[in-house]
């Protein structure tokens, strides 16, 4: 197993542990919504501390359900991942193209030098 494969395997196991350990250890038990986002936790903390608090503004679009909100969030994450993957793919392709062009120039220069050395008596 190569060094990169070992590192990738270790990172994969670490990510899996981060996903499974909170569920296995029961860290969300005893809460009404155990794994809510930071926005919902902040909202509940504010209403607990100041029940008469009025928000400054309201959202432009309120999804009809939590499932739709989650789906929109997943779509946003997928689009962001696609943009990043495209960017890094273009960068890699340009780098590979530049390396191939340089190799072609060097091989052409070497062939030209070889041809000139055989012409001279």
Tab-separated table of C-alpha atoms in Angstrom, residues 3-117:
chain	number	residue	atom	x	y	z
A	3	UNK	CA	1.863	6.255	1.413
A	4	UNK	CA	-0.960	8.226	-0.260
A	5	UNK	CA	-3.310	5.243	-0.038
A	6	UNK	CA	-2.569	4.902	3.689
A	7	UNK	CA	-3.241	8.597	4.280
A	8	UNK	CA	-6.474	8.460	2.270
A	9	UNK	CA	-7.648	5.398	4.185
A	10	UNK	CA	-6.854	7.056	7.501
A	11	UNK	CA	-8.736	10.211	6.486
A	12	UNK	CA	-11.730	8.166	5.348
A	13	UNK	CA	-11.823	6.327	8.666
A	14	UNK	CA	-11.584	9.640	10.527
A	15	UNK	CA	-14.521	11.096	8.586
A	16	UNK	CA	-16.570	7.956	9.215
A	17	UNK	CA	-15.774	8.177	12.937
A	18	UNK	CA	-16.844	11.826	13.026
A	19	UNK	CA	-20.156	10.871	11.437
A	20	UNK	CA	-20.871	7.760	13.521
A	21	UNK	CA	-19.533	8.641	16.991
A	22	UNK	CA	-22.149	11.290	17.903
A	23	UNK	CA	-24.898	8.823	17.026
A	24	UNK	CA	-23.235	5.885	18.778
A	25	UNK	CA	-22.515	7.861	21.948
A	26	UNK	CA	-26.048	9.273	22.067
A	27	UNK	CA	-24.928	12.895	22.189
A	28	UNK	CA	-28.281	14.144	20.879
A	29	UNK	CA	-30.528	12.243	23.276
A	30	UNK	CA	-32.801	14.179	25.590
A	31	UNK	CA	-33.271	17.056	23.165
A	32	UNK	CA	-36.424	17.818	21.219
A	33	UNK	CA	-34.482	18.127	17.960
A	34	UNK	CA	-31.125	16.458	18.635
A	35	UNK	CA	-29.159	17.454	15.567
A	36	UNK	CA	-30.476	20.851	14.561
A	37	UNK	CA	-28.319	23.431	12.876
A	38	UNK	CA	-26.649	26.382	14.554
A	39	UNK	CA	-29.335	28.754	13.252
A	40	UNK	CA	-32.128	26.893	15.036
A	41	UNK	CA	-30.093	26.631	18.243
A	42	UNK	CA	-29.343	30.366	18.163
A	43	UNK	CA	-33.008	31.180	17.582
A	44	UNK	CA	-34.096	29.054	20.533
A	45	UNK	CA	-31.413	30.613	22.768
A	46	UNK	CA	-32.541	34.136	21.832
A	47	UNK	CA	-36.216	33.411	22.468
A	48	UNK	CA	-35.267	31.800	25.787
A	49	UNK	CA	-33.252	34.841	26.923
A	50	UNK	CA	-35.553	37.542	25.488
A	51	UNK	CA	-39.053	36.248	24.730
A	52	UNK	CA	-40.191	39.652	23.405
A	53	UNK	CA	-37.393	39.886	20.799
A	54	UNK	CA	-38.573	40.838	17.297
A	55	UNK	CA	-36.375	39.924	14.304
A	56	UNK	CA	-35.136	42.816	12.163
A	57	UNK	CA	-36.304	41.254	8.924
A	58	UNK	CA	-38.037	38.190	7.593
A	59	UNK	CA	-36.738	35.716	4.983
A	60	UNK	CA	-37.498	36.421	1.316
A	61	UNK	CA	-38.616	32.820	0.791
A	62	UNK	CA	-39.858	30.461	3.476
A	63	UNK	CA	-39.844	26.801	2.318
A	64	UNK	CA	-43.121	24.971	2.938
A	65	UNK	CA	-41.464	22.227	5.018
A	66	UNK	CA	-38.207	21.180	6.598
A	67	UNK	CA	-37.687	18.551	3.902
A	68	UNK	CA	-37.832	21.175	1.149
A	69	UNK	CA	-35.420	23.353	3.110
A	70	UNK	CA	-33.013	20.417	3.475
A	71	UNK	CA	-33.319	19.604	-0.227
A	72	UNK	CA	-32.537	23.204	-1.187
A	73	UNK	CA	-29.538	23.192	1.135
A	74	UNK	CA	-28.300	19.912	-0.403
A	75	UNK	CA	-28.771	21.387	-3.887
A	76	UNK	CA	-26.754	24.441	-2.872
A	77	UNK	CA	-23.973	22.216	-1.518
A	78	UNK	CA	-23.964	20.078	-4.684
A	79	UNK	CA	-23.751	23.146	-6.921
A	80	UNK	CA	-20.882	24.520	-4.843
A	81	UNK	CA	-19.046	21.202	-5.034
A	82	UNK	CA	-19.600	21.131	-8.803
A	83	UNK	CA	-18.171	24.618	-9.232
A	84	UNK	CA	-15.116	23.733	-7.145
A	85	UNK	CA	-14.587	20.452	-9.006
A	86	UNK	CA	-14.827	22.266	-12.352
A	87	UNK	CA	-12.326	24.899	-11.224
A	88	UNK	CA	-9.779	22.366	-9.991
A	89	UNK	CA	-10.299	20.224	-13.103
A	90	UNK	CA	-9.618	23.206	-15.372
A	91	UNK	CA	-6.503	24.086	-13.378
A	92	UNK	CA	-5.213	20.528	-13.603
A	93	UNK	CA	-5.977	20.327	-17.318
A	94	UNK	CA	-4.140	23.574	-17.984
A	95	UNK	CA	-1.152	22.375	-15.983
A	96	UNK	CA	-1.074	19.072	-17.870
A	97	UNK	CA	-1.453	20.886	-21.187
A	98	UNK	CA	1.419	23.204	-20.354
A	99	UNK	CA	3.599	20.243	-19.362
A	100	UNK	CA	2.786	18.439	-22.628
A	101	UNK	CA	3.508	21.580	-24.670
A	102	UNK	CA	6.850	21.993	-22.900
A	103	UNK	CA	7.712	18.339	-23.536
A	104	UNK	CA	6.857	18.738	-27.228
A	105	UNK	CA	8.994	21.877	-27.502
A	106	UNK	CA	11.897	20.126	-25.784
A	107	UNK	CA	11.618	17.033	-27.992
A	108	UNK	CA	11.404	19.214	-31.113
A	109	UNK	CA	14.483	21.164	-29.987
A	110	UNK	CA	16.323	17.912	-29.325
A	111	UNK	CA	15.374	16.536	-32.742
A	112	UNK	CA	16.482	19.764	-34.406
A	113	UNK	CA	19.816	19.690	-32.562
A	114	UNK	CA	20.329	16.056	-33.584
A	115	UNK	CA	19.536	16.869	-37.202
A	116	UNK	CA	21.986	19.775	-37.210
A	117	UNK	CA	24.754	17.664	-35.677
